[in-house]
mmCIF file of C-alpha atoms in Angstrom:
data_model
loop_
_atom_site.group_PDB
_atom_site.id
_atom_site.type_symbol
_atom_site.label_atom_id
_atom_site.label_comp_id
_atom_site.label_asym_id
_atom_site.label_seq_id
_atom_site.Cartn_x
_atom_site.Cartn_y
_atom_site.Cartn_z
ATOM 1 C CA ASN A 1 40.370 -91.980 -49.655
ATOM 2 C CA TYR A 2 38.527 -94.857 -48.019
ATOM 3 C CA LEU A 3 37.496 -96.229 -51.474
ATOM 4 C CA SER A 4 41.163 -96.868 -52.356
ATOM 5 C CA GLY A 5 41.741 -98.943 -49.253
ATOM 6 C CA GLU A 6 43.373 -96.103 -47.426
ATOM 7 C CA THR A 7 42.894 -95.742 -43.751
ATOM 8 C CA VAL A 8 40.375 -93.198 -42.685
ATOM 9 C CA GLU A 9 41.426 -91.347 -39.566
ATOM 10 C CA ALA A 10 38.600 -90.200 -37.320
ATOM 11 C CA CYS A 11 38.911 -86.999 -35.298
ATOM 12 C CA PRO A 12 36.561 -84.852 -33.092
ATOM 13 C CA PRO A 13 34.341 -82.420 -34.993
ATOM 14 C CA SER A 14 35.788 -78.916 -35.258
ATOM 15 C CA THR A 15 34.220 -75.819 -33.742
ATOM 16 C CA GLY A 16 33.320 -74.526 -37.189
ATOM 17 C CA TYR A 17 31.634 -77.812 -38.046
ATOM 18 C CA LYS A 18 29.709 -77.742 -34.786
ATOM 19 C CA LEU A 19 28.598 -74.138 -35.427
ATOM 20 C CA LYS A 20 27.397 -75.004 -38.956
ATOM 21 C CA LYS A 21 25.500 -78.026 -37.653
ATOM 22 C CA PHE A 22 23.955 -75.934 -34.857
ATOM 23 C CA VAL A 23 22.904 -73.194 -37.274
ATOM 24 C CA HIS A 24 21.476 -75.752 -39.721
ATOM 25 C CA ARG A 25 19.595 -77.569 -37.006
ATOM 26 C CA TYR A 26 18.250 -74.496 -35.155
ATOM 27 C CA THR A 27 17.830 -72.007 -38.004
ATOM 28 C CA LYS A 28 14.179 -71.289 -37.220
ATOM 29 C CA LEU A 29 14.855 -70.941 -33.507
ATOM 30 C CA LEU A 30 17.751 -68.544 -34.152
ATOM 31 C CA VAL A 31 15.691 -66.472 -36.533
ATOM 32 C CA THR A 32 12.854 -66.309 -34.000
ATOM 33 C CA THR A 33 15.263 -65.433 -31.174
ATOM 34 C CA ALA A 34 16.954 -62.767 -33.285
ATOM 35 C CA ALA A 35 13.580 -61.292 -34.144
ATOM 36 C CA PHE A 36 12.599 -61.329 -30.477
ATOM 37 C CA VAL A 37 15.865 -59.631 -29.508
ATOM 38 C CA LEU A 38 15.333 -56.998 -32.190
ATOM 39 C CA LEU A 39 11.803 -56.536 -30.912
ATOM 40 C CA LEU A 40 13.100 -56.022 -27.376
ATOM 41 C CA ILE A 41 15.693 -53.535 -28.635
ATOM 42 C CA ALA A 42 13.027 -51.680 -30.606
ATOM 43 C CA ALA A 43 10.724 -51.625 -27.563
ATOM 44 C CA ALA A 44 13.566 -50.312 -25.397
ATOM 45 C CA VAL A 45 14.354 -47.601 -27.949
ATOM 46 C CA ILE A 46 10.673 -46.614 -28.166
ATOM 47 C CA SER A 47 10.400 -46.558 -24.349
ATOM 48 C CA THR A 48 13.536 -44.409 -24.103
ATOM 49 C CA LEU A 49 12.250 -42.007 -26.752
ATOM 50 C CA SER A 50 8.906 -41.788 -24.947
ATOM 51 C CA ALA A 51 10.678 -41.050 -21.662
ATOM 52 C CA VAL A 52 12.819 -38.378 -23.340
ATOM 53 C CA ARG A 53 9.760 -36.797 -24.951
ATOM 54 C CA ALA A 54 7.900 -36.879 -21.630
ATOM 55 C CA ARG A 55 10.874 -35.243 -19.908
ATOM 56 C CA VAL A 56 11.065 -32.556 -22.603
ATOM 57 C CA ALA A 57 7.301 -31.957 -22.366
ATOM 58 C CA GLU A 58 7.535 -31.739 -18.569
ATOM 59 C CA ARG A 59 10.414 -29.274 -18.797
ATOM 60 C CA GLN A 60 8.494 -27.160 -21.322
ATOM 61 C CA ALA A 61 5.435 -27.241 -19.052
ATOM 62 C CA ILE A 62 7.569 -26.089 -16.109
ATOM 63 C CA GLN A 63 9.061 -23.297 -18.210
ATOM 64 C CA GLU A 64 5.592 -22.213 -19.352
ATOM 65 C CA ARG A 65 4.353 -22.239 -15.765
ATOM 66 C CA MET A 66 7.364 -20.220 -14.628
ATOM 67 C CA ARG A 67 6.779 -17.688 -17.407
ATOM 68 C CA ALA A 68 3.116 -17.478 -16.421
ATOM 69 C CA GLU A 69 4.020 -17.033 -12.741
ATOM 70 C CA HIS A 70 6.610 -14.404 -13.669
ATOM 71 C CA ALA A 71 4.026 -12.543 -15.736
ATOM 72 C CA THR A 72 1.555 -12.765 -12.832
ATOM 73 C CA THR A 73 4.188 -11.508 -10.382
ATOM 74 C CA GLU A 74 5.038 -8.602 -12.682
ATOM 75 C CA ALA A 75 1.333 -7.757 -13.020
ATOM 76 C CA ILE A 76 0.898 -7.804 -9.214
ATOM 77 C CA GLU A 77 4.014 -5.677 -8.681
ATOM 78 C CA SER A 78 2.860 -3.229 -11.342
ATOM 79 C CA HIS A 79 -0.574 -3.007 -9.704
ATOM 80 C CA PHE A 80 1.050 -2.522 -6.286
ATOM 81 C CA ARG A 81 3.353 0.215 -7.624
ATOM 82 C CA ARG A 82 0.376 1.964 -9.199
ATOM 83 C CA LEU A 83 -1.621 1.767 -5.957
ATOM 84 C CA THR A 84 1.386 2.977 -3.968
ATOM 85 C CA GLU A 85 1.820 5.923 -6.299
ATOM 86 C CA GLU A 86 -1.878 6.760 -6.076
ATOM 87 C CA ARG A 87 -1.821 6.517 -2.277
ATOM 88 C CA LYS A 88 1.286 8.694 -2.184
ATOM 89 C CA HIS A 89 -0.452 11.407 -4.205
ATOM 90 C CA VAL A 90 -3.538 11.169 -1.991
ATOM 91 C CA LEU A 91 -1.378 11.371 1.142
ATOM 92 C CA GLN A 92 0.571 14.334 -0.213
ATOM 93 C CA ALA A 93 -2.659 16.118 -1.076
ATOM 94 C CA GLY A 94 -4.065 15.305 2.373
ATOM 95 C CA LEU A 95 -0.934 16.567 4.090
ATOM 96 C CA GLY A 96 -1.107 19.737 2.051
ATOM 97 C CA HIS A 97 -4.685 20.347 3.194
ATOM 98 C CA THR A 98 -3.752 19.602 6.813
ATOM 99 C CA VAL A 99 -0.828 22.018 6.739
ATOM 100 C CA GLU A 100 -3.106 24.699 5.306
ATOM 101 C CA GLN A 101 -5.507 24.245 8.227
ATOM 102 C CA LEU A 102 -2.678 24.304 10.758
ATOM 103 C CA VAL A 103 -1.342 27.534 9.290
ATOM 104 C CA ALA A 104 -4.831 29.059 9.493
ATOM 105 C CA ILE A 105 -5.186 27.985 13.145
ATOM 106 C CA ALA A 106 -1.730 29.337 13.986
ATOM 107 C CA SER A 107 -2.663 32.647 12.381
ATOM 108 C CA ALA A 108 -5.890 32.724 14.386
ATOM 109 C CA PHE A 109 -4.031 32.248 17.703
ATOM 110 C CA ASP A 110 -1.479 34.872 16.680
ATOM 111 C CA THR A 111 -4.342 37.293 16.082
ATOM 112 C CA TRP A 112 -6.548 36.223 19.049
ATOM 113 C CA PRO A 113 -4.281 34.672 21.725
ATOM 114 C CA THR A 114 -7.286 34.108 24.018
ATOM 115 C CA LEU A 115 -9.321 32.173 21.436
ATOM 116 C CA SER A 116 -12.026 30.310 23.363
ATOM 117 C CA ARG A 117 -13.116 26.698 23.032
ATOM 118 C CA ALA A 118 -16.357 27.714 21.301
ATOM 119 C CA GLU A 119 -14.490 30.033 18.909
ATOM 120 C CA PHE A 120 -12.021 27.249 18.082
ATOM 121 C CA HIS A 121 -14.942 24.945 17.284
ATOM 122 C CA ALA A 122 -16.518 27.528 14.989
ATOM 123 C CA PHE A 123 -13.182 28.256 13.299
ATOM 124 C CA VAL A 124 -12.324 24.666 12.340
ATOM 125 C CA GLU A 125 -15.804 23.194 11.786
ATOM 126 C CA ARG A 126 -16.038 24.053 8.084
ATOM 127 C CA ALA A 127 -12.478 22.872 7.393
ATOM 128 C CA LEU A 128 -13.203 19.468 8.930
ATOM 129 C CA GLU A 129 -16.329 19.113 6.802
ATOM 130 C CA ARG A 130 -14.325 19.838 3.645
ATOM 131 C CA HIS A 131 -11.481 17.473 4.564
ATOM 132 C CA PRO A 132 -12.839 14.270 6.132
ATOM 133 C CA GLU A 133 -9.373 12.683 5.883
ATOM 134 C CA ILE A 134 -8.335 14.804 8.883
ATOM 135 C CA GLN A 135 -9.013 12.830 12.068
ATOM 136 C CA ALA A 136 -8.796 15.842 14.369
ATOM 137 C CA LEU A 137 -7.559 19.409 14.754
ATOM 138 C CA GLU A 138 -6.124 20.239 18.181
ATOM 139 C CA TRP A 139 -4.722 23.104 20.214
ATOM 140 C CA ILE A 140 -1.828 21.950 22.408
ATOM 141 C CA PRO A 141 -0.413 24.779 24.543
ATOM 142 C CA ARG A 142 2.742 24.598 26.620
ATOM 143 C CA VAL A 143 1.635 24.626 30.269
ATOM 144 C CA THR A 144 3.948 24.995 33.258
ATOM 145 C CA ARG A 145 3.558 23.110 36.515
ATOM 146 C CA ALA A 146 2.239 26.267 38.216
ATOM 147 C CA GLN A 147 -0.451 26.759 35.543
ATOM 148 C CA ARG A 148 -1.787 23.185 35.536
ATOM 149 C CA ALA A 149 -4.377 23.360 38.337
ATOM 150 C CA GLU A 150 -5.907 26.628 37.080
ATOM 151 C CA LEU A 151 -6.168 25.388 33.507
ATOM 152 C CA GLU A 152 -7.762 22.067 34.568
ATOM 153 C CA ALA A 153 -10.316 23.957 36.706
ATOM 154 C CA THR A 154 -11.155 26.338 33.848
ATOM 155 C CA ALA A 155 -11.820 23.440 31.469
ATOM 156 C CA ARG A 156 -14.138 21.829 34.004
ATOM 157 C CA THR A 157 -16.151 25.036 34.346
ATOM 158 C CA GLU A 158 -16.604 24.977 30.540
ATOM 159 C CA GLY A 159 -18.540 21.710 30.797
ATOM 160 C CA LEU A 160 -15.702 19.176 30.702
ATOM 161 C CA THR A 161 -16.440 17.944 34.215
ATOM 162 C CA ASP A 162 -13.823 15.170 34.272
ATOM 163 C CA PHE A 163 -11.044 17.122 32.518
ATOM 164 C CA GLN A 164 -7.513 16.575 33.795
ATOM 165 C CA PHE A 165 -4.023 16.238 32.383
ATOM 166 C CA ARG A 166 -3.480 12.563 31.516
ATOM 167 C CA GLU A 167 -0.689 10.400 30.167
ATOM 168 C CA LEU A 168 -0.690 7.100 28.277
ATOM 169 C CA VAL A 169 0.229 3.947 30.168
ATOM 170 C CA PRO A 170 1.442 0.737 28.452
ATOM 171 C CA GLY A 171 -1.220 -1.942 28.773
ATOM 172 C CA ALA A 172 -3.860 0.564 29.952
ATOM 173 C CA ASP A 173 -5.741 3.551 28.586
ATOM 174 C CA SER A 174 -4.336 6.443 30.583
ATOM 175 C CA ARG A 175 -3.823 7.859 34.055
ATOM 176 C CA SER A 176 -3.510 11.259 35.670
ATOM 177 C CA ALA A 177 -0.298 12.887 34.484
ATOM 178 C CA GLU A 178 2.587 12.826 36.919
ATOM 179 C CA ILE A 179 3.975 16.073 38.327
ATOM 180 C CA ARG A 180 6.371 17.632 35.793
ATOM 181 C CA GLU A 181 7.781 21.081 35.137
ATOM 182 C CA GLU A 182 5.924 21.428 31.835
ATOM 183 C CA TYR A 183 3.079 19.785 29.927
ATOM 184 C CA TYR A 184 1.728 19.756 26.380
ATOM 185 C CA PRO A 185 -1.943 18.825 26.918
ATOM 186 C CA VAL A 186 -4.599 18.548 24.222
ATOM 187 C CA LEU A 187 -6.707 21.485 25.399
ATOM 188 C CA PHE A 188 -9.013 21.877 22.362
ATOM 189 C CA VAL A 189 -9.915 19.083 19.949
ATOM 190 C CA GLU A 190 -12.436 18.952 17.131
ATOM 191 C CA PRO A 191 -14.575 17.119 16.319
ATOM 192 C CA LEU A 192 -14.991 16.381 20.010
ATOM 193 C CA ASP A 193 -17.363 13.411 19.774
ATOM 194 C CA ARG A 194 -14.939 11.028 18.080
ATOM 195 C CA ASN A 195 -11.796 12.397 19.756
ATOM 196 C CA ARG A 196 -12.884 12.865 23.371
ATOM 197 C CA THR A 197 -10.342 10.302 24.633
ATOM 198 C CA ALA A 198 -7.511 12.551 23.375
ATOM 199 C CA LEU A 199 -8.721 15.532 25.411
ATOM 200 C CA GLY A 200 -6.287 16.422 28.236
ATOM 201 C CA LEU A 201 -3.640 13.980 27.004
ATOM 202 C CA ASP A 202 -0.130 15.282 27.742
ATOM 203 C CA LEU A 203 1.769 14.700 24.503
ATOM 204 C CA GLY A 204 5.000 15.646 26.251
ATOM 205 C CA ALA A 205 4.816 12.392 28.240
ATOM 206 C CA SER A 206 5.069 10.261 25.080
ATOM 207 C CA ALA A 207 8.572 9.998 23.594
ATOM 208 C CA PRO A 208 7.618 9.910 19.863
ATOM 209 C CA ARG A 209 5.071 12.705 20.318
ATOM 210 C CA ARG A 210 7.436 14.876 22.341
ATOM 211 C CA ALA A 211 10.250 14.370 19.801
ATOM 212 C CA ALA A 212 8.053 15.716 16.998
ATOM 213 C CA LEU A 213 6.810 18.582 19.190
ATOM 214 C CA GLU A 214 10.324 19.692 20.055
ATOM 215 C CA ARG A 215 11.496 19.402 16.444
ATOM 216 C CA ALA A 216 8.595 21.607 15.306
ATOM 217 C CA ARG A 217 9.366 24.081 18.114
ATOM 218 C CA ASP A 218 13.064 24.241 17.195
ATOM 219 C CA THR A 219 12.594 24.513 13.414
ATOM 220 C CA GLY A 220 9.378 26.524 13.252
ATOM 221 C CA LEU A 221 8.189 24.131 10.525
ATOM 222 C CA PRO A 222 5.437 21.504 10.278
ATOM 223 C CA VAL A 223 6.767 18.193 11.629
ATOM 224 C CA ALA A 224 5.126 14.768 11.510
ATOM 225 C CA SER A 225 5.540 12.265 14.315
ATOM 226 C CA ALA A 226 6.689 8.688 13.813
ATOM 227 C CA PRO A 227 3.841 6.210 13.165
ATOM 228 C CA ILE A 228 1.875 5.783 16.401
ATOM 229 C CA ARG A 229 -1.425 4.370 17.594
ATOM 230 C CA LEU A 230 -3.628 7.395 18.241
ATOM 231 C CA ALA A 231 -5.174 7.640 21.707
ATOM 232 C CA GLN A 232 -8.668 7.841 20.181
ATOM 233 C CA GLU A 233 -8.067 4.846 17.871
ATOM 234 C CA LYS A 234 -9.920 1.731 19.087
ATOM 235 C CA SER A 235 -8.221 -0.688 16.671
ATOM 236 C CA ASP A 236 -4.526 -1.323 16.041
ATOM 237 C CA GLN A 237 -4.493 1.036 13.046
ATOM 238 C CA MET A 238 -1.470 3.318 13.013
ATOM 239 C CA GLY A 239 -1.540 7.041 12.365
ATOM 240 C CA PHE A 240 0.652 10.093 12.884
ATOM 241 C CA LEU A 241 0.442 13.613 14.268
ATOM 242 C CA LEU A 242 1.401 16.751 12.380
ATOM 243 C CA PHE A 243 2.575 19.676 14.509
ATOM 244 C CA LEU A 244 2.986 23.361 13.650
ATOM 245 C CA PRO A 245 4.340 25.721 16.321
ATOM 246 C CA VAL A 246 2.475 28.935 17.184
#
């Protein structure tokens, strides 16, 4: 060694030596930096966990809301089905009552073919009081072209001073019926007060009405028309006609 007079050879410090010196010199700084890095890592982990938990909570909230909406939808559908079923029963009962009245009227005309307007009124008055769901009861005879003028004149002598065969016109109320070989006019209608606009209306001039009329004539059975806006209906409410041939 240098104490024995030997030559000491100098050389650059090694990487390991430099690393040891750096660690020794900056121990506190390294410890502080390491702690800071660990703190950042911990904060990042906590932030990630919070984000994951928030995402899970959001997903659970969405699932709960969807279940609640599904339950609400099922409740609404169940209520709608119940109402539909109730309305169906009411409609079936109403149709049954209407058919009964039509059969009674048909029997009356079979027995008294010349039933007058006043007699028709007396015959159906009680039935209409018992069944307010029936809008009107009508007598609709088949009238030929040759019979039209006489029948219109007879109705006018009975107090219906403006009576004439009429037909519906799109965009308007009605007009005098055109000349045809046959007509199906509403000759009697009760109650008259709320159905006066239907009086004299030729149902044969309306395609959906005529289709139901002809089907009833050909089958001999009660036949309902397709949904239509009744001539006496002031709103856009739809209804239907039920025909029974005599």
